[in-house]
């Protein structure tokens, strides 16, 4: 199978490894590697303590080397949303991959089937979500064609997705799931692996109690659906789902066997605005856009990171405060500029050349804007660039 090849990092980027954080030109995507490792440790501890499996969503960091760091910390595999993301992960040496999404186009399903064979040969496993009979049959056709062409007999794990409140993909919880399960079980190249129940809208509900209430309904829906499937004599091995905002609730339910949270590794301004559930690990901000002031006046300054440097679907970035002298709010300056005005008790406008750190509103689409991220250890003030991490699945949309 043709897996994507990695374009090498340029010499000018590689030369920064070992240098001070000050040497990174702006705008640039920077991760605080110490904070990333702490977040990873907190997730691993949480899952160990609660005896639950974690399969972090790699749609967030899109990097096979970070995925491997997560696997080393105890993750069971990774989730992705797109076939091309799965291919990028496989090319980077990740062999247990779950496409938590519906794939319908025959040309994509041919890639899915070929990837299932590739991973099986590597002693790995591919999984996918479905929410229609049409989807199951198309997947089965692609898997059968790939089996006929290959000498191996790979089997793909198939999860039936339930729409548990987001109003996105998924069948309505209850009876509608049962015929899908029967259909999956008719095809030898497909294995019914369980149910996916992810409530995307619940993740950013600010109040912890409201998130608990929403997930309580999810749990009822899943339990009801599971009973109907089990009444047909079919075991439901695994319930998978949950994001960074609600994962403590799915865990506490006792019915989820796997967490798909992804953002916890980097966090963002939108997640920082949530009221923290005390049952939830305390994840810290680890993703920043480094920017610098290119113009400064009496009332405001302008930095070199505009909308092309960070996603704005979840709001404008926050300015990370590094010292008491400099509290700033970020305002829309267009594609290439950000306007900064003093806030709180601060009245100082930063001077030309001052380096600043922005906390993006939403981590996933911000990462997708960059070819690589600089991983800094020792902090944002005095740290050094320890590694440069490629965003392997940047733009992997198909
Ligand atoms: C199906 C699915 N599972 C898990 C996640 C992870 O959510 P988060 O990154 O908010 O933790 C997402 C994110 O959009 C998702 O779509």
Coordinates of C-alpha atoms and ligand atoms in Angstrom, one line a residue:
X1 CA 0.0 0.0 0.0
X2 CA 1.1 3.6 -0.7
X3 CA 1.6 5.4 2.6
X4 CA 2.4 9.1 2.6
X5 CA 6.0 10.0 2.7
X6 CA 7.3 12.6 5.1
X7 CA 8.9 15.7 3.7
X8 CA 12.1 16.4 5.6
X9 CA 12.4 19.4 7.9
X10 CA 14.3 22.3 6.4
X11 CA 17.9 22.9 7.7
X12 CA 16.9 26.3 9.0
X13 CA 14.2 24.6 11.2
X14 CA 16.5 21.8 12.3
X15 CA 19.2 24.2 13.3
X16 CA 17.0 25.6 16.0
X17 CA 17.2 22.3 18.0
X18 CA 19.2 23.0 21.2
X19 CA 18.8 26.8 20.8
X20 CA 17.1 29.2 23.1
X21 CA 13.3 29.7 22.7
X22 CA 14.2 33.3 21.8
X23 CA 15.7 32.0 18.5
X24 CA 12.3 30.8 17.2
X25 CA 11.1 33.2 14.5
X26 CA 7.4 34.3 14.6
X27 CA 4.7 33.5 14.2
X28 CA 5.4 29.9 15.3
X29 CA 3.6 27.0 16.9
X30 CA 5.3 26.1 20.2
X31 CA 4.5 23.4 22.7
X32 CA 5.7 23.4 26.3
X33 CA 7.0 19.9 26.4
X34 CA 7.2 19.7 30.2
X35 CA 3.5 20.6 30.3
X36 CA 2.7 18.1 27.6
X37 CA 4.5 15.4 29.6
X38 CA 2.6 16.4 32.8
X39 CA -0.7 16.2 31.0
X40 CA 0.2 12.9 29.6
X41 CA 1.1 11.6 33.0
X42 CA -2.1 12.9 34.5
X43 CA -4.2 11.1 31.8
X44 CA -2.3 7.9 32.2
X45 CA -2.7 8.0 36.1
X46 CA -6.4 8.8 35.8
X47 CA -7.0 5.8 33.4
X48 CA -4.9 3.5 35.5
X49 CA -6.7 4.5 38.7
X50 CA -10.1 4.0 37.1
X51 CA -9.2 0.9 35.1
X52 CA -10.3 2.4 31.8
X53 CA -8.6 2.2 28.4
X54 CA -7.6 5.4 26.6
X55 CA -7.3 5.9 22.9
X56 CA -6.5 9.6 22.5
X57 CA -7.8 11.5 19.5
X58 CA -4.9 12.2 17.2
X59 CA -7.0 14.6 15.1
X60 CA -5.9 17.2 17.6
X61 CA -2.0 16.9 17.3
X62 CA -1.9 15.2 13.9
X63 CA 1.6 14.0 14.7
X64 CA 2.7 10.3 14.7
X65 CA 5.6 11.1 17.1
X66 CA 3.2 12.5 19.7
X67 CA 0.9 9.5 19.1
X68 CA 3.9 7.2 19.9
X69 CA 4.6 9.2 23.1
X70 CA 1.0 8.5 24.1
X71 CA 1.3 4.8 23.3
X72 CA 4.5 4.7 25.4
X73 CA 2.5 6.3 28.3
X74 CA -0.1 3.5 28.1
X75 CA -2.6 4.5 25.4
X76 CA -4.2 1.6 23.7
X77 CA -4.0 3.1 20.2
X78 CA -5.2 6.3 18.6
X79 CA -8.4 7.7 17.2
X80 CA -8.4 9.7 13.9
X81 CA -11.3 11.3 12.0
X82 CA -10.1 10.9 8.4
X83 CA -8.7 8.1 6.3
X84 CA -5.7 10.3 5.3
X85 CA -5.0 10.9 9.1
X86 CA -5.0 7.2 9.6
X87 CA -2.6 6.8 6.7
X88 CA -0.3 9.4 8.2
X89 CA -0.3 7.7 11.6
X90 CA 0.4 4.3 9.9
X91 CA 3.3 5.9 7.9
X92 CA 4.7 7.1 11.2
X93 CA 4.7 3.6 12.8
X94 CA 1.3 3.7 14.7
X95 CA -0.4 0.4 14.2
X96 CA -3.6 0.5 16.2
X97 CA -6.0 3.1 14.7
X98 CA -9.7 3.9 15.0
X99 CA -11.3 6.1 12.4
X100 CA -14.1 7.4 14.6
X101 CA -16.1 8.6 11.6
X102 CA -18.2 7.4 8.7
X103 CA -16.4 6.7 5.4
X104 CA -18.6 6.4 2.4
X105 CA -16.8 7.2 -0.9
X106 CA -15.7 3.9 -2.6
X107 CA -12.2 5.3 -3.4
X108 CA -11.7 6.1 0.3
X109 CA -13.1 2.7 1.4
X110 CA -10.5 1.0 -0.9
X111 CA -7.8 2.9 1.0
X112 CA -9.4 1.9 4.4
X113 CA -9.5 -1.7 3.3
X114 CA -5.9 -1.6 2.1
X115 CA -4.8 0.1 5.4
X116 CA -6.6 -2.7 7.3
X117 CA -4.5 -5.3 5.5
X118 CA -1.3 -3.3 6.0
X119 CA -2.0 -2.9 9.8
X120 CA -2.9 -6.6 10.1
X121 CA 0.4 -7.5 8.6
X122 CA 2.1 -5.2 11.2
X123 CA 0.2 -7.1 13.9
X124 CA -2.0 -4.0 14.4
X125 CA -5.7 -3.3 14.0
X126 CA -7.9 -0.8 12.1
X127 CA -11.4 0.1 13.4
X128 CA -14.1 2.4 12.0
X129 CA -17.5 3.8 12.8
X130 CA -20.7 3.3 10.8
X131 CA -24.2 4.6 11.1
X132 CA -26.1 3.2 8.1
X133 CA -26.7 -0.1 6.3
X134 CA -25.4 1.5 3.1
X135 CA -22.2 2.3 5.0
X136 CA -21.8 -1.2 6.3
X137 CA -22.4 -2.7 2.8
X138 CA -20.0 -0.4 1.1
X139 CA -17.3 -1.1 3.7
X140 CA -17.9 -4.9 3.3
X141 CA -17.6 -4.6 -0.5
X142 CA -14.2 -2.8 -0.1
X143 CA -12.9 -5.3 2.4
X144 CA -14.0 -8.2 0.2
X145 CA -12.2 -6.7 -2.8
X146 CA -9.1 -6.1 -0.8
X147 CA -9.2 -9.7 0.6
X148 CA -9.5 -11.1 -2.9
X149 CA -6.4 -9.1 -3.9
X150 CA -4.3 -10.0 -0.8
X151 CA -3.1 -13.2 0.6
X152 CA -4.0 -12.2 4.2
X153 CA -7.6 -12.2 5.6
X154 CA -7.7 -8.9 7.6
X155 CA -10.8 -8.1 9.7
X156 CA -11.8 -4.5 10.5
X157 CA -13.4 -3.7 13.8
X158 CA -16.7 -1.8 13.3
X159 CA -18.4 0.4 15.9
X160 CA -22.0 1.4 15.5
X161 CA -22.1 5.2 16.2
X162 CA -25.0 6.5 18.3
X163 CA -26.1 10.1 18.0
X164 CA -26.2 10.9 21.8
X165 CA -26.9 14.6 21.6
X166 CA -24.7 16.4 19.1
X167 CA -27.1 16.0 16.2
X168 CA -24.2 15.0 14.0
X169 CA -23.4 11.4 12.7
X170 CA -24.8 8.3 14.5
X171 CA -28.1 6.4 14.6
X172 CA -30.8 7.3 17.1
X173 CA -30.2 5.3 20.3
X174 CA -32.4 2.3 20.7
X175 CA -33.9 0.0 18.0
X176 CA -32.2 1.6 15.0
X177 CA -28.8 0.2 16.1
X178 CA -29.9 -3.4 16.0
X179 CA -30.2 -4.0 12.2
X180 CA -26.8 -2.5 11.7
X181 CA -25.2 -4.9 14.2
X182 CA -26.9 -7.9 12.4
X183 CA -25.6 -6.6 9.0
X184 CA -22.0 -6.2 10.3
X185 CA -22.1 -9.7 11.6
X186 CA -23.0 -11.1 8.1
X187 CA -19.7 -10.2 6.7
X188 CA -16.6 -12.2 7.6
X189 CA -14.2 -9.3 7.0
X190 CA -16.1 -7.1 9.5
X191 CA -16.3 -7.6 13.3
X192 CA -18.9 -5.9 15.5
X193 CA -16.7 -4.3 18.1
X194 CA -19.2 -2.2 20.1
X195 CA -20.8 1.2 20.3
X196 CA -19.4 4.7 19.9
X197 CA -21.2 7.4 21.9
X198 CA -19.5 10.8 21.8
X199 CA -21.3 13.9 22.8
X200 CA -19.4 16.7 21.2
X201 CA -21.7 19.5 22.3
X202 CA -21.3 18.5 26.0
X203 CA -17.6 19.2 26.0
X204 CA -17.7 22.9 26.2
X205 CA -20.7 23.4 28.4
X206 CA -19.2 25.6 31.0
X207 CA -20.9 24.2 34.2
X208 CA -19.5 20.9 35.4
X209 CA -23.0 19.9 36.8
X210 CA -24.6 20.6 33.4
X211 CA -22.0 18.4 31.7
X212 CA -22.7 15.6 34.2
X213 CA -26.4 16.0 33.5
X214 CA -25.9 15.7 29.7
X215 CA -23.7 12.6 30.0
X216 CA -26.2 11.0 32.4
X217 CA -28.6 11.0 29.5
X218 CA -25.9 9.6 27.2
X219 CA -25.4 6.8 29.6
X220 CA -29.2 6.0 29.7
X221 CA -29.3 5.9 25.9
X222 CA -26.3 3.7 25.6
X223 CA -27.5 1.2 28.3
X224 CA -30.9 1.0 26.6
X225 CA -29.3 0.3 23.2
X226 CA -26.9 -2.2 24.6
X227 CA -29.7 -4.1 26.2
X228 CA -31.6 -4.4 22.9
X229 CA -28.5 -5.7 21.2
X230 CA -27.7 -8.1 24.0
X231 CA -31.3 -9.3 23.9
X232 CA -30.5 -10.7 20.4
X233 CA -27.7 -12.8 22.0
X234 CA -25.0 -10.5 20.7
X235 CA -22.4 -9.2 23.2
X236 CA -21.4 -5.5 23.2
X237 CA -17.7 -5.7 24.0
X238 CA -16.9 -2.0 24.3
X239 CA -18.5 1.4 24.7
X240 CA -16.1 4.1 23.4
X241 CA -16.4 7.9 23.5
X242 CA -15.8 11.0 25.7
X243 CA -13.8 14.2 25.2
X244 CA -11.6 16.3 27.4
X245 CA -14.6 18.2 28.9
X246 CA -16.7 15.2 30.0
X247 CA -14.3 12.2 30.4
X248 CA -14.7 12.1 34.2
X249 CA -18.5 11.6 33.7
X250 CA -18.2 8.7 31.1
X251 CA -15.6 7.1 33.4
X252 CA -17.8 7.4 36.5
X253 CA -20.7 5.8 34.6
X254 CA -18.9 2.4 34.6
X255 CA -20.3 1.5 31.2
X256 CA -17.6 3.2 29.0
X257 CA -14.5 1.0 28.5
X258 CA -12.5 3.5 26.5
X259 CA -11.9 7.3 26.5
X260 CA -11.3 9.2 23.2
X261 CA -10.3 12.6 24.7
X262 CA -7.7 14.4 22.6
X263 CA -7.4 18.1 23.6
X264 CA -6.2 17.3 27.1
X265 CA -2.6 17.0 25.7
X266 CA -2.4 20.7 24.6
X267 CA -5.6 22.3 25.9
X268 CA -6.9 25.7 24.6
X269 CA -8.7 28.9 25.7
X270 CA -12.1 27.3 25.1
X271 CA -11.4 24.4 27.4
X272 CA -9.8 26.8 30.0
X273 CA -13.1 28.6 30.2
X274 CA -14.9 25.4 31.4
X275 CA -15.6 25.1 35.1
X276 CA -13.3 22.2 36.1
X277 CA -15.0 19.0 37.4
X278 CA -13.0 18.1 40.5
X279 CA -13.1 14.5 39.3
X280 CA -11.2 15.6 36.2
X281 CA -7.4 15.7 36.1
X282 CA -6.0 19.3 36.1
X283 CA -4.7 19.6 32.5
X284 CA -2.6 22.7 31.8
X285 CA -2.1 24.8 28.8
X286 CA 0.8 23.5 26.7
X287 CA 0.1 24.9 23.2
X288 CA 1.1 28.5 22.2
X289 CA 1.6 30.6 19.2
X290 CA 4.8 32.7 19.6
X291 CA 4.4 36.1 18.2
X292 CA 6.1 39.5 18.4
X293 CA 5.2 43.1 18.4
X294 CA 5.8 44.8 15.1
X295 CA 4.2 48.1 15.8
X296 CA 3.5 50.0 19.0
X297 CA 1.6 53.2 19.8
X298 CA 0.2 55.0 22.8
X299 CA -2.9 53.0 23.2
X300 CA -2.2 49.7 21.5
X301 CA 0.4 47.4 19.9
X302 CA 0.2 45.1 16.9
X303 CA 1.7 41.6 16.8
X304 CA 2.5 39.4 13.7
X305 CA -0.1 36.7 14.4
X306 CA -3.5 37.1 12.8
X307 CA -6.2 34.7 11.7
X308 CA -3.8 32.8 9.6
X309 CA -1.8 31.9 12.6
X310 CA -4.6 30.5 14.8
X311 CA -8.1 29.2 14.4
X312 CA -10.9 31.5 15.5
X313 CA -13.9 29.2 15.4
X314 CA -13.9 29.2 19.2
X315 CA -13.0 32.8 19.7
X316 CA -9.9 34.9 19.5
X317 CA -6.7 33.8 21.4
X318 CA -5.9 34.9 24.9
X319 CA -2.5 36.6 25.6
X320 CA -0.5 34.4 28.0
X321 CA 0.7 36.6 30.8
X322 CA 4.3 36.1 31.5
X323 CA 4.8 39.0 33.9
X324 CA 2.7 41.6 35.9
X325 CA 3.7 44.4 33.7
X326 CA 2.0 43.0 30.7
X327 CA -1.6 42.1 30.8
X328 CA -3.1 42.3 27.3
X329 CA -6.3 41.6 25.4
X330 CA -6.2 40.4 21.8
X331 CA -8.4 42.0 19.2
X332 CA -9.1 41.2 15.6
X333 CA -6.4 42.8 13.3
X334 CA -7.2 40.7 10.3
X335 CA -5.3 37.8 8.6
X336 CA -1.8 38.8 9.5
X337 CA -2.1 41.1 12.5
X338 CA -3.4 41.0 16.1
X339 CA -4.2 44.2 18.0
X340 CA -3.2 44.2 21.6
X341 CA -4.5 46.6 24.3
X342 CA -3.6 46.7 28.0
X343 CA -6.2 45.0 30.2
X344 CA -6.8 44.6 33.9
X345 CA -4.6 46.9 36.0
X346 CA -2.0 47.0 33.3
X347 CA -1.6 50.2 31.3
X348 CA 1.6 49.4 29.5
X349 CA 1.7 48.9 25.8
X350 CA 4.4 46.4 24.8
X351 CA 7.3 47.7 22.8
X352 CA 8.4 46.8 19.3
X353 CA 10.2 43.5 19.2
X354 CA 8.6 42.1 22.5
X355 CA 7.9 38.4 22.2
X356 CA 4.5 37.3 23.3
X357 CA 2.6 34.0 23.6
X358 CA -0.9 33.4 22.5
X359 CA -3.2 30.7 23.8
X360 CA -5.4 29.7 20.8
X361 CA -9.2 29.4 21.2
X362 CA -9.2 25.9 19.6
X363 CA -6.2 23.6 19.5
X364 CA -7.1 21.2 16.7
X365 CA -7.6 23.6 13.8
X366 CA -4.7 25.8 15.0
X367 CA -2.3 22.8 14.8
X368 CA -3.5 22.1 11.2
X369 CA -2.2 25.5 10.2
X370 CA 1.5 24.6 10.8
X371 CA 3.9 22.1 9.2
X372 CA 5.7 21.6 12.5
X373 CA 5.7 22.6 16.1
X374 CA 8.7 23.6 18.3
X375 CA 8.8 21.5 21.4
X376 CA 10.4 23.6 24.2
X377 CA 11.6 22.3 27.5
X378 CA 12.6 24.4 30.5
X379 CA 9.7 26.9 30.1
X380 CA 8.7 29.7 27.8
X381 CA 11.1 32.3 29.2
X382 CA 14.4 30.5 29.5
X383 CA 13.7 27.2 27.8
X384 CA 15.4 25.6 24.8
X385 CA 14.0 23.9 21.7
X386 CA 14.3 20.2 22.5
X387 CA 12.6 18.8 19.3
X388 CA 10.8 19.9 16.2
X389 CA 7.7 17.8 15.8
X390 CA 6.2 17.4 12.3
X391 CA 2.4 17.8 11.9
X392 CA 2.3 14.6 9.7
X393 CA -1.4 14.8 9.1
X394 CA -1.5 18.5 8.3
X395 CA -4.2 19.0 5.7
X396 CA -5.1 15.3 5.7
X397 CA -8.7 16.0 4.9
X398 CA -9.8 13.1 2.7
Ligands
LIG1 C1 -15.5 11.3 17.9 C2 -14.6 12.2 18.8 N1 -14.1 11.6 19.9 C3 -13.3 12.3 20.7 C4 -13.0 13.6 20.4 C5 -12.0 14.3 21.4 O1 -12.5 15.5 21.9 P1 -11.5 16.5 22.7 O2 -10.4 16.9 21.7 O3 -12.4 17.7 22.9 O4 -11.0 15.8 23.9 C6 -13.6 14.3 19.3 C7 -13.3 15.7 19.0 O5 -13.9 16.4 18.3 C8 -14.4 13.5 18.4 O6 -15.0 14.1 17.3

